[in-house]
PDB file of C-alpha atoms in Angstrom:
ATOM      1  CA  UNK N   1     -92.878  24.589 -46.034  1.00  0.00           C
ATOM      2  CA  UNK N   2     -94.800  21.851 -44.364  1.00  0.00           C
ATOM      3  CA  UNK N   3     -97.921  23.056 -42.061  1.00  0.00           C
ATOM      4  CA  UNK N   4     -98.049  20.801 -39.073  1.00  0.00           C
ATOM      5  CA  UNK N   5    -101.562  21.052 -37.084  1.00  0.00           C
ATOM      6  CA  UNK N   6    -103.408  19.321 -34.546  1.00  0.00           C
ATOM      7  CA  UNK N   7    -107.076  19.958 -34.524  1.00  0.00           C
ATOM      8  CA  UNK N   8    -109.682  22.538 -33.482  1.00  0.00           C
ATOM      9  CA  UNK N   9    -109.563  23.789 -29.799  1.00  0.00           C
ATOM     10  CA  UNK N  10    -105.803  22.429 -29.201  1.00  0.00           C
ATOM     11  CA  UNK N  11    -104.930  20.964 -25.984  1.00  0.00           C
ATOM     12  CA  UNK N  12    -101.266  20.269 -24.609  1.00  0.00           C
ATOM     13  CA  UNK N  13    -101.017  17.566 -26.950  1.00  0.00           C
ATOM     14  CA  UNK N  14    -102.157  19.119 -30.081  1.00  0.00           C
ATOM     15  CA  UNK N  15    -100.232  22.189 -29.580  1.00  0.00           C
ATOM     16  CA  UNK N  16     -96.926  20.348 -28.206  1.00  0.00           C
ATOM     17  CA  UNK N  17     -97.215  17.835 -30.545  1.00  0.00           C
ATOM     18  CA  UNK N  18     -96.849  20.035 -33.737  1.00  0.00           C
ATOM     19  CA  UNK N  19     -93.900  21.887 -32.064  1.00  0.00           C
ATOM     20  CA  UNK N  20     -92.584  18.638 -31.566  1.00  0.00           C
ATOM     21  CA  UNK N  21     -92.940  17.276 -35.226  1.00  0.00           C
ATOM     22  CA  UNK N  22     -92.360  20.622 -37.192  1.00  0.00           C
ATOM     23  CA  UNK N  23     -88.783  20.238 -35.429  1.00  0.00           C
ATOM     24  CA  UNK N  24     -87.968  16.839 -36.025  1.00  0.00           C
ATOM     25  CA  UNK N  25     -89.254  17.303 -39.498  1.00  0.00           C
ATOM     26  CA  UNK N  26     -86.683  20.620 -40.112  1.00  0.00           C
ATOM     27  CA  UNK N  27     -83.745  19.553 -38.040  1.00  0.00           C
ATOM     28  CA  UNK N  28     -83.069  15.974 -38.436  1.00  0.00           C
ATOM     29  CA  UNK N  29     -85.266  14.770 -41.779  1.00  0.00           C
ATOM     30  CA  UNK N  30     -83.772  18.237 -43.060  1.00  0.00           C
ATOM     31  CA  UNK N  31     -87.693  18.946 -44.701  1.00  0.00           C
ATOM     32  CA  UNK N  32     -88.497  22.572 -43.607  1.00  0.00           C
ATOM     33  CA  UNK N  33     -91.818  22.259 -41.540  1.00  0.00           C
ATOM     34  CA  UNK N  34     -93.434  24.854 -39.119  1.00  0.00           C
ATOM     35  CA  UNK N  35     -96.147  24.115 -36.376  1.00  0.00           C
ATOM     36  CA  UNK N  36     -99.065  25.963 -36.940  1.00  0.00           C
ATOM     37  CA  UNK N  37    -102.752  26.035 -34.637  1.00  0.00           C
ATOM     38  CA  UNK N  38    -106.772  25.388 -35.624  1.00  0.00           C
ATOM     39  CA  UNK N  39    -107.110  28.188 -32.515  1.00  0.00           C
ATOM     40  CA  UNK N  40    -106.245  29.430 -29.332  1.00  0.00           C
ATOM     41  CA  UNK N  41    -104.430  26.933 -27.101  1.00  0.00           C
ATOM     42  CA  UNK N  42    -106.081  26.175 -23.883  1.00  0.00           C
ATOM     43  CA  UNK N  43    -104.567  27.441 -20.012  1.00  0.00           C
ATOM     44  CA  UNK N  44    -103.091  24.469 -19.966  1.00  0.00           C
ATOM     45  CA  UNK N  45    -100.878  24.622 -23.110  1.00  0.00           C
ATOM     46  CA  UNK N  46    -100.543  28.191 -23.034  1.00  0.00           C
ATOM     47  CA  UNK N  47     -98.778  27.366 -20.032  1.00  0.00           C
ATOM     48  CA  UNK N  48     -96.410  25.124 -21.154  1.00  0.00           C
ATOM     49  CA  UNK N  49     -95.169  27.457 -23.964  1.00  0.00           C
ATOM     50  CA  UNK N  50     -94.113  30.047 -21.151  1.00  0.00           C
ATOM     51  CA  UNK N  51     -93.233  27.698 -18.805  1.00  0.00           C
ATOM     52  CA  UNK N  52     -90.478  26.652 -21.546  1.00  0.00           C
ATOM     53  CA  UNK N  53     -90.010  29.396 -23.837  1.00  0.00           C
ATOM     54  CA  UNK N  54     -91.650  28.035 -27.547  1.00  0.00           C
ATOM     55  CA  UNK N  55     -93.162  30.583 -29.337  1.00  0.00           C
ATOM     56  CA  UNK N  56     -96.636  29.971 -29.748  1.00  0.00           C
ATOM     57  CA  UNK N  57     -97.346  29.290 -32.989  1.00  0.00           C
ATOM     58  CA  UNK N  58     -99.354  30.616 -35.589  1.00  0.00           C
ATOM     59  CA  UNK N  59    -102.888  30.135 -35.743  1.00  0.00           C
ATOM     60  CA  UNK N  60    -104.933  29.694 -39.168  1.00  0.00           C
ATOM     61  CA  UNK N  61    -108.390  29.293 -40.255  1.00  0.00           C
ATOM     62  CA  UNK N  62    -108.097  27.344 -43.112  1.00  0.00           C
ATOM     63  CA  UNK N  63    -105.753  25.417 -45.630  1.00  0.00           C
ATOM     64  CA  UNK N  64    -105.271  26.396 -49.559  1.00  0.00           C
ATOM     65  CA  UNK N  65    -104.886  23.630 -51.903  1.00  0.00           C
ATOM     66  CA  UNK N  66    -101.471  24.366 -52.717  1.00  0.00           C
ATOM     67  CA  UNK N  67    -100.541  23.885 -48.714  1.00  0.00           C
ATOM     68  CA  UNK N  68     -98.518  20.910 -47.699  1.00  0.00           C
ATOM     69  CA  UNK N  69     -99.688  19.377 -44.288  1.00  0.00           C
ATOM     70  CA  UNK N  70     -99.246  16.852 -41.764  1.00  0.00           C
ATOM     71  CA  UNK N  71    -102.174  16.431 -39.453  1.00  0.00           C
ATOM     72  CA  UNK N  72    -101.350  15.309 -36.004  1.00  0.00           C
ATOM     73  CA  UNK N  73    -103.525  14.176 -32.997  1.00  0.00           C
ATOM     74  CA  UNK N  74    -106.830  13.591 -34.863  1.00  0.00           C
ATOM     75  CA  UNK N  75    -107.772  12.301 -38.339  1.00  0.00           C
ATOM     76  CA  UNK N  76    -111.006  13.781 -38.292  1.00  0.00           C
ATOM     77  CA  UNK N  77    -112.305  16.102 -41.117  1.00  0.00           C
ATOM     78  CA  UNK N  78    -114.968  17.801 -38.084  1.00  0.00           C
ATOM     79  CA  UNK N  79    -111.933  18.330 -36.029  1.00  0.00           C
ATOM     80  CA  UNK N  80    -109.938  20.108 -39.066  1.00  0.00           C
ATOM     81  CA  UNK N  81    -109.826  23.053 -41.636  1.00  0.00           C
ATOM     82  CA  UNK N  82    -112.852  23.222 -43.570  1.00  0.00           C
ATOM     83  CA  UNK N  83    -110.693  22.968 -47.269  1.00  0.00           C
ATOM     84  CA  UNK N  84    -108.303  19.662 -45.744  1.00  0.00           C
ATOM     85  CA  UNK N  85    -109.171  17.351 -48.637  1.00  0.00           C
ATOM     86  CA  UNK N  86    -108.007  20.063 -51.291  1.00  0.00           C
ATOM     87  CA  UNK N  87    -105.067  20.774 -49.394  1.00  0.00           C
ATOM     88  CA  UNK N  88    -101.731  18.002 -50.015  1.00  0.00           C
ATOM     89  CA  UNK N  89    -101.720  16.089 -46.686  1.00  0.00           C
ATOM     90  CA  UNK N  90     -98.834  14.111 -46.643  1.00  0.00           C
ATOM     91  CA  UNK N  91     -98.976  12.214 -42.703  1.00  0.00           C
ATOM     92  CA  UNK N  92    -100.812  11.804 -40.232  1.00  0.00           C
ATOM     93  CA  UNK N  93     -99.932  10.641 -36.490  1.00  0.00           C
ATOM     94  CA  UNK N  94    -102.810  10.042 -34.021  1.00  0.00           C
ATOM     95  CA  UNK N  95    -103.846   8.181 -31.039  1.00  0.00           C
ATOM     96  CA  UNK N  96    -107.537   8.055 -31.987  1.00  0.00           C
ATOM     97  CA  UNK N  97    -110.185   5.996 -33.570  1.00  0.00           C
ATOM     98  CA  UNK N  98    -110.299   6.112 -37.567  1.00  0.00           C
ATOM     99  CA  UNK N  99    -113.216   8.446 -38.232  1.00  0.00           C
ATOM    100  CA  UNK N 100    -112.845   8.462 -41.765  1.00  0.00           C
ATOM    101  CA  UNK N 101    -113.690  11.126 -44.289  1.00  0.00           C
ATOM    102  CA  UNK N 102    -109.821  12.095 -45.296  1.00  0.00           C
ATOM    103  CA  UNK N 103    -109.596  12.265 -48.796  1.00  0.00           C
ATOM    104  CA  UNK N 104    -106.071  12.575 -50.199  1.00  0.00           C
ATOM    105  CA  UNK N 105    -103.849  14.071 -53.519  1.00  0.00           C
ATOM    106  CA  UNK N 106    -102.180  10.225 -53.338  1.00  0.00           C
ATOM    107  CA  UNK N 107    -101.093   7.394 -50.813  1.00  0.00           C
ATOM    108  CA  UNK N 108     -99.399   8.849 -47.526  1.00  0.00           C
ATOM    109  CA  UNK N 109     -97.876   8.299 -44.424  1.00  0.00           C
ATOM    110  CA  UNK N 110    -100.152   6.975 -41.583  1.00  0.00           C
ATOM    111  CA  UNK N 111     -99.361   5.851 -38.151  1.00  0.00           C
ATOM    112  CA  UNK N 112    -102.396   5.549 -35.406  1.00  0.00           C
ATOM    113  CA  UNK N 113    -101.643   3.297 -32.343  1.00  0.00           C
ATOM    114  CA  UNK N 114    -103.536   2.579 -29.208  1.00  0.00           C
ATOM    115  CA  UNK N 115    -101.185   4.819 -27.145  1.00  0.00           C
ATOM    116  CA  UNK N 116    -102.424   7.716 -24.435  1.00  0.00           C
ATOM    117  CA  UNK N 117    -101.019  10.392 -26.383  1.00  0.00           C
ATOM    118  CA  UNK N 118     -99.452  11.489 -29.916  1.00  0.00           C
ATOM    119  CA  UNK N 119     -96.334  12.712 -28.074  1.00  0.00           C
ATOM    120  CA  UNK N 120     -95.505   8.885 -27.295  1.00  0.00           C
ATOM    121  CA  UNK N 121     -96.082   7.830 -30.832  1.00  0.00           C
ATOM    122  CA  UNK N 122     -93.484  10.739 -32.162  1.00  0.00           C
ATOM    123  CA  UNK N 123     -90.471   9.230 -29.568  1.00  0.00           C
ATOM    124  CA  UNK N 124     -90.846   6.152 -31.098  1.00  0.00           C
ATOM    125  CA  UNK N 125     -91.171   6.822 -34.345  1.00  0.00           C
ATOM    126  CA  UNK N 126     -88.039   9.488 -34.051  1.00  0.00           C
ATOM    127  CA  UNK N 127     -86.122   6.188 -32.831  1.00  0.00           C
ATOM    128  CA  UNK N 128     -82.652   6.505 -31.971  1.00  0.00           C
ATOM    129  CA  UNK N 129     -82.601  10.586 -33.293  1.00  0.00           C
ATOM    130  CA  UNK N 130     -84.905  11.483 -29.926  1.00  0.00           C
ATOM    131  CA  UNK N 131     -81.848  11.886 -28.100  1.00  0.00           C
ATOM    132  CA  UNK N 132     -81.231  14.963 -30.467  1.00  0.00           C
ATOM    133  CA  UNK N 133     -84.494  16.832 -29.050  1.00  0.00           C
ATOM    134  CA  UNK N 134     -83.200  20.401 -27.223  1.00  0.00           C
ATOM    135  CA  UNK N 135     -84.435  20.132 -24.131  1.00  0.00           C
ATOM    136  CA  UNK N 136     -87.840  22.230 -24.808  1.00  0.00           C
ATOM    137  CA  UNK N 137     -88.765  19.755 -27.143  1.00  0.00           C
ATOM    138  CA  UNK N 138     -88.570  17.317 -24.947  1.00  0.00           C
ATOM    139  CA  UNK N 139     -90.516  19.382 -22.273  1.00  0.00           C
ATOM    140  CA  UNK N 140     -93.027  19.945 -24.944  1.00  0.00           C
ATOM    141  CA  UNK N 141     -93.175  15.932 -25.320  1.00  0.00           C
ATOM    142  CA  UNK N 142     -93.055  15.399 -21.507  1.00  0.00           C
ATOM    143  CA  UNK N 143     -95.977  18.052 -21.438  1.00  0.00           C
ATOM    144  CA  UNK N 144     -98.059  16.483 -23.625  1.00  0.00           C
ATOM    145  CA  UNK N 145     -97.610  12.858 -21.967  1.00  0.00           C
ATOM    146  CA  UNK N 146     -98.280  14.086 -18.418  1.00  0.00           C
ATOM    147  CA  UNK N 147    -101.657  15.953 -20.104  1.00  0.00           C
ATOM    148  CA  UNK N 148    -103.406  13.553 -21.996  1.00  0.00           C
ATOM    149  CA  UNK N 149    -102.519  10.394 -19.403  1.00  0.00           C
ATOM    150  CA  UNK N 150    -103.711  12.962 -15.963  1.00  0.00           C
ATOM    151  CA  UNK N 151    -100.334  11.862 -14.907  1.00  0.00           C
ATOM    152  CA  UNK N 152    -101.013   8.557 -15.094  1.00  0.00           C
ATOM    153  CA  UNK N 153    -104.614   8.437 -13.873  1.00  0.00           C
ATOM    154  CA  UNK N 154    -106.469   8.270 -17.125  1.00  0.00           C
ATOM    155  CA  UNK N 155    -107.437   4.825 -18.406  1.00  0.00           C
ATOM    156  CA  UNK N 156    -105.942   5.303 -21.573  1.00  0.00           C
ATOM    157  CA  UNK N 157    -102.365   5.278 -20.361  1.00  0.00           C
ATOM    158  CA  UNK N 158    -100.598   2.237 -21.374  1.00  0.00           C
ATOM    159  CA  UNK N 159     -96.735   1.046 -19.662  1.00  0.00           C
ATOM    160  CA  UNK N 160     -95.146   2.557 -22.635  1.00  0.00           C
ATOM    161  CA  UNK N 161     -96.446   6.432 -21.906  1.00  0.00           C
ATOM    162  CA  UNK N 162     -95.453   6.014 -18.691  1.00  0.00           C
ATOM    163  CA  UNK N 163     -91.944   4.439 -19.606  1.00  0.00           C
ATOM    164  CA  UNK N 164     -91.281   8.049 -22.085  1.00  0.00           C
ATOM    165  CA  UNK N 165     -92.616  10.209 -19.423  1.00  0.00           C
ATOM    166  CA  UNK N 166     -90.126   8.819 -16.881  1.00  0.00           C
ATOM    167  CA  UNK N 167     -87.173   8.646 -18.894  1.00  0.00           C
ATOM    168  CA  UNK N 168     -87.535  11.936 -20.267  1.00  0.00           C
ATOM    169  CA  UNK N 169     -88.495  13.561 -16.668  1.00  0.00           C
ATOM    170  CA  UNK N 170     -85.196  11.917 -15.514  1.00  0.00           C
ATOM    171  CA  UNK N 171     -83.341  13.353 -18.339  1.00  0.00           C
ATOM    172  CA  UNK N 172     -84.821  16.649 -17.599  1.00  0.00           C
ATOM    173  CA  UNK N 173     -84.560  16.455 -13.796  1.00  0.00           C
ATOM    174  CA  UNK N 174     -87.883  17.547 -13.499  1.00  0.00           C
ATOM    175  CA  UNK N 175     -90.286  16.178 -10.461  1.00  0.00           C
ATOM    176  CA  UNK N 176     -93.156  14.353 -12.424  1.00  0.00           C
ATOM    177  CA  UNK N 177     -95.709  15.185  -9.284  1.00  0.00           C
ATOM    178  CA  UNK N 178     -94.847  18.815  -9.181  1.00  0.00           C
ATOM    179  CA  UNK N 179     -94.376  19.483 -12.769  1.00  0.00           C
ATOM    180  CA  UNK N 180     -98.089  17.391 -12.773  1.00  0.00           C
ATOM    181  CA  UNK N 181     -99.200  19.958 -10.385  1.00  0.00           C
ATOM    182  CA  UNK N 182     -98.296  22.715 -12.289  1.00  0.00           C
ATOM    183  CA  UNK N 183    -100.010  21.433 -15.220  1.00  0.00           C
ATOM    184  CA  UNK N 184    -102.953  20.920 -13.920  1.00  0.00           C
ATOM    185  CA  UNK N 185    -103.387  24.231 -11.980  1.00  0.00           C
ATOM    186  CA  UNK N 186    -102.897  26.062 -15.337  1.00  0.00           C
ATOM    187  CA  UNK N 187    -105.555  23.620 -16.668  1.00  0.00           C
ATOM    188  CA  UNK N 188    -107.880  24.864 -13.931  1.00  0.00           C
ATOM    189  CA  UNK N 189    -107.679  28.619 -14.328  1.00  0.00           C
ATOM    190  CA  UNK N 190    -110.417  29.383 -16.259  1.00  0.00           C
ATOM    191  CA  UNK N 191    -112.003  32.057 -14.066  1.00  0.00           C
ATOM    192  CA  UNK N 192    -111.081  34.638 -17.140  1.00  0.00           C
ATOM    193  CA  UNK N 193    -113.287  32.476 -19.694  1.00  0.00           C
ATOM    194  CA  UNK N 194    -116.865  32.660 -20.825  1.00  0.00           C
ATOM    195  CA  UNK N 195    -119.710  30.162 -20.161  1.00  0.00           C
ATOM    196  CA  UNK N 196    -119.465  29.941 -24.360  1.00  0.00           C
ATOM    197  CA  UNK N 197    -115.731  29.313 -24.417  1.00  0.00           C
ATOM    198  CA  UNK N 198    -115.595  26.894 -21.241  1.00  0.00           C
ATOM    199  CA  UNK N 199    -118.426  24.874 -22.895  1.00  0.00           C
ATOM    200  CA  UNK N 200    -115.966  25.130 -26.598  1.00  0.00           C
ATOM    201  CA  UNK N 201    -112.518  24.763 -24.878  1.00  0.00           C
ATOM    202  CA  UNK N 202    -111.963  20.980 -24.816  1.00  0.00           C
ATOM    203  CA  UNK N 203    -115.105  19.669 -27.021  1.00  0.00           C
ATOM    204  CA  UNK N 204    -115.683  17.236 -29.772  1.00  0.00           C
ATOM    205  CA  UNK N 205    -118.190  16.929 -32.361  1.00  0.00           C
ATOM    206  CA  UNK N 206    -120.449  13.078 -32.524  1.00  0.00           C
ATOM    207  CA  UNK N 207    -123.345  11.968 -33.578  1.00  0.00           C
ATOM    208  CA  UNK N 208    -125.177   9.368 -31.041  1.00  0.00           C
ATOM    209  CA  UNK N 209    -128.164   7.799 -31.980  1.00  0.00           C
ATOM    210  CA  UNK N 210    -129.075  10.662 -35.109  1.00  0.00           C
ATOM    211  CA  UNK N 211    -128.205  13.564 -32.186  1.00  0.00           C
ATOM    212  CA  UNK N 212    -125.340  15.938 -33.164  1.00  0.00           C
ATOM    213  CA  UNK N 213    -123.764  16.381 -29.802  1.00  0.00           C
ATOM    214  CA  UNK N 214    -120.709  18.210 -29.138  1.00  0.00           C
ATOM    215  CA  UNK N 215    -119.248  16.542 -26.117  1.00  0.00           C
ATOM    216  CA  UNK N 216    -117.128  18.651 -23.880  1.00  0.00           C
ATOM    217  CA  UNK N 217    -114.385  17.896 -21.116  1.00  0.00           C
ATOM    218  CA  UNK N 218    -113.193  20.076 -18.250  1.00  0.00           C
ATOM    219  CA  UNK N 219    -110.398  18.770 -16.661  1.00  0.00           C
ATOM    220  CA  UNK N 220    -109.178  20.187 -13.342  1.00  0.00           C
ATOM    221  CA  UNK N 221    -108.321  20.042  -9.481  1.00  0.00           C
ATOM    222  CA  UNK N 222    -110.384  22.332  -8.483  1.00  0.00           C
ATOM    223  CA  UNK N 223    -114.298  21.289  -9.895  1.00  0.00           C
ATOM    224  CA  UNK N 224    -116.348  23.831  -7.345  1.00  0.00           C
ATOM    225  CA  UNK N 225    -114.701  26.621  -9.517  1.00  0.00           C
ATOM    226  CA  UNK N 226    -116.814  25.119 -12.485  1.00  0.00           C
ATOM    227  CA  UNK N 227    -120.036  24.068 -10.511  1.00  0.00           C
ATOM    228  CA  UNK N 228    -120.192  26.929  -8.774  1.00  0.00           C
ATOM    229  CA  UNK N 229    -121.404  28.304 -12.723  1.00  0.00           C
ATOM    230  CA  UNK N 230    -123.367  25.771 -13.351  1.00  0.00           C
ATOM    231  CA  UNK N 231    -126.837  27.183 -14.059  1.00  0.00           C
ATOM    232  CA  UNK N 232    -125.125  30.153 -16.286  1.00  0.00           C
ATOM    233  CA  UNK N 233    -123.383  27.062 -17.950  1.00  0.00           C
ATOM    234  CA  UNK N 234    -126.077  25.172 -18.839  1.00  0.00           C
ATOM    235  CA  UNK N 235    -128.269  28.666 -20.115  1.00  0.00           C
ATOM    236  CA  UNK N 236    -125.231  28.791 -22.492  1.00  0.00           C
ATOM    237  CA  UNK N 237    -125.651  25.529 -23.934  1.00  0.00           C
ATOM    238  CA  UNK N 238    -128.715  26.358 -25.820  1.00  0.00           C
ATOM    239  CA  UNK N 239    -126.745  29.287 -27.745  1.00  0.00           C
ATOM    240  CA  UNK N 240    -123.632  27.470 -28.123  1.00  0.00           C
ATOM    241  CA  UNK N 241    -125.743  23.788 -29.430  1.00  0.00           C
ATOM    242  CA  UNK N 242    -127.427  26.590 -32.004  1.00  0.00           C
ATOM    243  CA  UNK N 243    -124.407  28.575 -33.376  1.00  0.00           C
ATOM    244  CA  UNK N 244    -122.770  25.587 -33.619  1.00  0.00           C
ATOM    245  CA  UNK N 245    -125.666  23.318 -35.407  1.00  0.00           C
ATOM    246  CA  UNK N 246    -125.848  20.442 -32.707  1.00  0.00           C
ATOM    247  CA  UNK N 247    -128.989  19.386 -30.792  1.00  0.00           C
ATOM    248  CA  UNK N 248    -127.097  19.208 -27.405  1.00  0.00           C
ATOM    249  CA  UNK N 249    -124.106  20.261 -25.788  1.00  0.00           C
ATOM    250  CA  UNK N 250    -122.694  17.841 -23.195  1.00  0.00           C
ATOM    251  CA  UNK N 251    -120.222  19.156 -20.365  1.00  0.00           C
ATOM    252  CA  UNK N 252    -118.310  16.706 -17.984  1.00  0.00           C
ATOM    253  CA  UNK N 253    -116.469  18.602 -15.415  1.00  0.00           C
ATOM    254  CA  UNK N 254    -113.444  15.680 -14.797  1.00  0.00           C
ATOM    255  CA  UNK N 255    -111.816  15.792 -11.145  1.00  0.00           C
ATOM    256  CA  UNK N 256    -108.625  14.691 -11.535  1.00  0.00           C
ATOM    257  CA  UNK N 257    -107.555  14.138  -8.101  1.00  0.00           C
ATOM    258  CA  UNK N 258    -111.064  12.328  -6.968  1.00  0.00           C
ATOM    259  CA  UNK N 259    -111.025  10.494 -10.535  1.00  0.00           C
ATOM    260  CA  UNK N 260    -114.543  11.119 -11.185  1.00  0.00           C
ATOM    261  CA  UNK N 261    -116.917  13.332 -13.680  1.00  0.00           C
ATOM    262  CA  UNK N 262    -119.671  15.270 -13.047  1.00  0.00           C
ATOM    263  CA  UNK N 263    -121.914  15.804 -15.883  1.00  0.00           C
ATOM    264  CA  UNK N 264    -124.272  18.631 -16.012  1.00  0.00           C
ATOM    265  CA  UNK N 265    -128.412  17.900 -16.878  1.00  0.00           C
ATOM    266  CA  UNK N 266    -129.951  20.527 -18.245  1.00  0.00           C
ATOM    267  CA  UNK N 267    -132.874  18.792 -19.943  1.00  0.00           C
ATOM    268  CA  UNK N 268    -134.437  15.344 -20.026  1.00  0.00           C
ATOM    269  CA  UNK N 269    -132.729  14.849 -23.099  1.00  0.00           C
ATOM    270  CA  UNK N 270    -129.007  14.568 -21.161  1.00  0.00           C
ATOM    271  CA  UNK N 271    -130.851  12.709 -18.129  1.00  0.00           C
ATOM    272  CA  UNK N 272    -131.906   9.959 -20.123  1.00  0.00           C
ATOM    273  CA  UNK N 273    -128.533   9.833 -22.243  1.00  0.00           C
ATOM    274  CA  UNK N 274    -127.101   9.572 -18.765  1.00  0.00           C
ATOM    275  CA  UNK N 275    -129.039   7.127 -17.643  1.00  0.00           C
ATOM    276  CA  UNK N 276    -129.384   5.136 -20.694  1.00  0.00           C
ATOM    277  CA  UNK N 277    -125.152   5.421 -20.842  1.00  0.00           C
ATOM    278  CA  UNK N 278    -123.738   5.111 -17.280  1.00  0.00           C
ATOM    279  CA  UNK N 279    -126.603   3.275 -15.631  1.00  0.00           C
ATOM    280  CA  UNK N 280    -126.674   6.773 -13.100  1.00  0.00           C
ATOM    281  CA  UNK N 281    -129.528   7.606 -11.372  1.00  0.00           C
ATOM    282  CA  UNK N 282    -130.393  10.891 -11.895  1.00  0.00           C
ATOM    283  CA  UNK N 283    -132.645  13.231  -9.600  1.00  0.00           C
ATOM    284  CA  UNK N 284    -131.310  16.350 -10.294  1.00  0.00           C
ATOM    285  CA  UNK N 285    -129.101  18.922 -12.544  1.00  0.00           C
ATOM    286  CA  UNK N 286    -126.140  17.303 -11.467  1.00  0.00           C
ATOM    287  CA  UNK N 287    -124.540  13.893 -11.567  1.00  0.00           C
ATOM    288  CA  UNK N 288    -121.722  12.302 -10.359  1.00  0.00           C
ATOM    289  CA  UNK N 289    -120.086   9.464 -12.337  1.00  0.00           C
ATOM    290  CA  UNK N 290    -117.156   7.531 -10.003  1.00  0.00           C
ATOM    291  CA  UNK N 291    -114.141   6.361 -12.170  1.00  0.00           C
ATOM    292  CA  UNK N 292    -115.102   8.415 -15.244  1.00  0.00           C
ATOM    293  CA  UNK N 293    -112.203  10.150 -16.820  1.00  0.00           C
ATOM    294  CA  UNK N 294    -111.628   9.609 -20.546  1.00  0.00           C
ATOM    295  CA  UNK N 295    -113.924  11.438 -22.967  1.00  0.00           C
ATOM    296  CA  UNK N 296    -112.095   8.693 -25.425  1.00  0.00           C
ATOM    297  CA  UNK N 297    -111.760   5.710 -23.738  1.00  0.00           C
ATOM    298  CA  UNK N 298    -115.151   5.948 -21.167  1.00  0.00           C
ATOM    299  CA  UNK N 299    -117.644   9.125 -22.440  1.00  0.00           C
ATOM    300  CA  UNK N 300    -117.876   8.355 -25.999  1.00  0.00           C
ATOM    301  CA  UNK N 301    -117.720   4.531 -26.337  1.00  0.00           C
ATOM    302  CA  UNK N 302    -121.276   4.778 -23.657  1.00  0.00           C
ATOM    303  CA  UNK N 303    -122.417   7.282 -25.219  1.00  0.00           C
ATOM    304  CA  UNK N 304    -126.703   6.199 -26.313  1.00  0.00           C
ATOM    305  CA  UNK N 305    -130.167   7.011 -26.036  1.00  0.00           C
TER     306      UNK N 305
END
């Protein structure tokens, strides 16, 4: 049986997206597959398997060499199990830059394209046979396109997410703005978190200029919720950058209706790397930065000291 995973702290996309594969995988390539998750999925996706009746799937801690996986949404080892390069991976699908660090049992199956989302890259590579997908499958898909592009708003969408999205909200009858909305309220609801797990929910690991940062995105339509915690936030940075061996946490709170971020400055540290990054002036704990809305496409690119 084939483990299909996304990586640590799944989103929409890297929980829908294994969902998505593990089916295509065991009903139309006739290879038995099952999704499986690096850890708890976020409002957002928890959401979406409710809101269309997928069981959530199981969540591991690790891989055993004998496992056979397909890796989906990221190709980096920080982002996966700790024993991936004695397990058999067999694919990967992603969207992202090619970190490197992979090491395989023997030559595999790789597709990674410029695309907002690894939903998009799974219709096309499913061809004609994506007219088979049950219709939560392709609300899974539809989910994870509407996610990772903000409906449309992030920079990273391209014409062709936006072409899937539409013809598969159209084949679904489903209201792109109001299924959007839905989305993105269950995104927001994070009054029932912790500082620590807010600051872990959507976060990457990267090394800028010999700092380990781990770089984390809230994305919502409702920012004050998240501000309004601010100082507790930033007190929880210093435990979280500790426990989890980085110099510096970094939090940008994304509004996705005034298309801006708001990154939090704790220290002199973050006001510099602001500074020194997105030429923003900074005079205080806060600071706003207009247009910024892709951790991929914007955050980490400017990322320097």
């Amino acid at each position: 049986m084939i483990k299909v995973f996304g990586h640590k702290s799944p989103d929409t996309d890297s929980t829908g997206s294994p969902i998505i594969w593990a089916w295509y995988l065991t009903e139309v390539k006739g290879t038995p597959a099952k999704p499986v998750l690096l850890g708890e999925p976020n409002t957002e996706a928890a959401f979406v398997l409710k809101r269309w009746n997928l069981d959530k799937p199981e969540i591991i801690a690790d891989v055993a060499a004998g496992d056979t996986c397909v890796v989906v949404d990221t190709n980096n080892p920080a982002e996966l199990p700790a024993s991936i390069n004695e397990a058999n991976v067999v694919q990967i699908i992603d969207h992202h830059l090619l970190a490197g660090g992979l090491k395989t049992k023997g030559p595999i199956d790789i597709t990674i394209r410029p695309l907002a989302c690894t939903a998009t890259i799974m219709h096309d590579l499913m061809g004609g046979d994506a007219a088979k997908m049950p219709e939560a499958i392709k609300c899974a898909m539809l989910s994870c396109i509407l996610s990772d592009t903000l409906e449309f708003r992030s920079p990273t969408t391209t014409a062709h997410d936006r072409a899937v999205a539409e013809d598969l909200a159209r084949q679904l009858g489903i209201s792109i703005p109001d299924y959007a909305s839905e989305l993105f309220a269950a995104k927001s609801d994070v009054s029932a978190f912790s500082d620590a797990e807010l600051l872990r929910m959507d976060s990457k690991e990267y090394n800028v200029a010999g700092k380990e940062l781990r770089v984390s995105v809230l994305e919502t339509t409702a920012p004050k919720v998240v501000l309004d915690r601010k100082d507790s936030l930033m007190k929880s940075m210093t435990d979280v950058a500790r426990e989890d061996g980085a110099d510096q946490v970094l939090l940008f709170v994304v509004d996705i209706l005034k298309e801006e971020a708001t990154l939090l400055v704790p220290n002199d540290l973050v006001k510099q790397m602001a500074e020194a990054s997105f030429g923003a002036k900074v005079s205080g704990d806060t600071v706003v930065l207009p247009g910024i809305m892709s951790r991929k496409k914007q955050i980490i690119p400017a990322l320097k000291l």
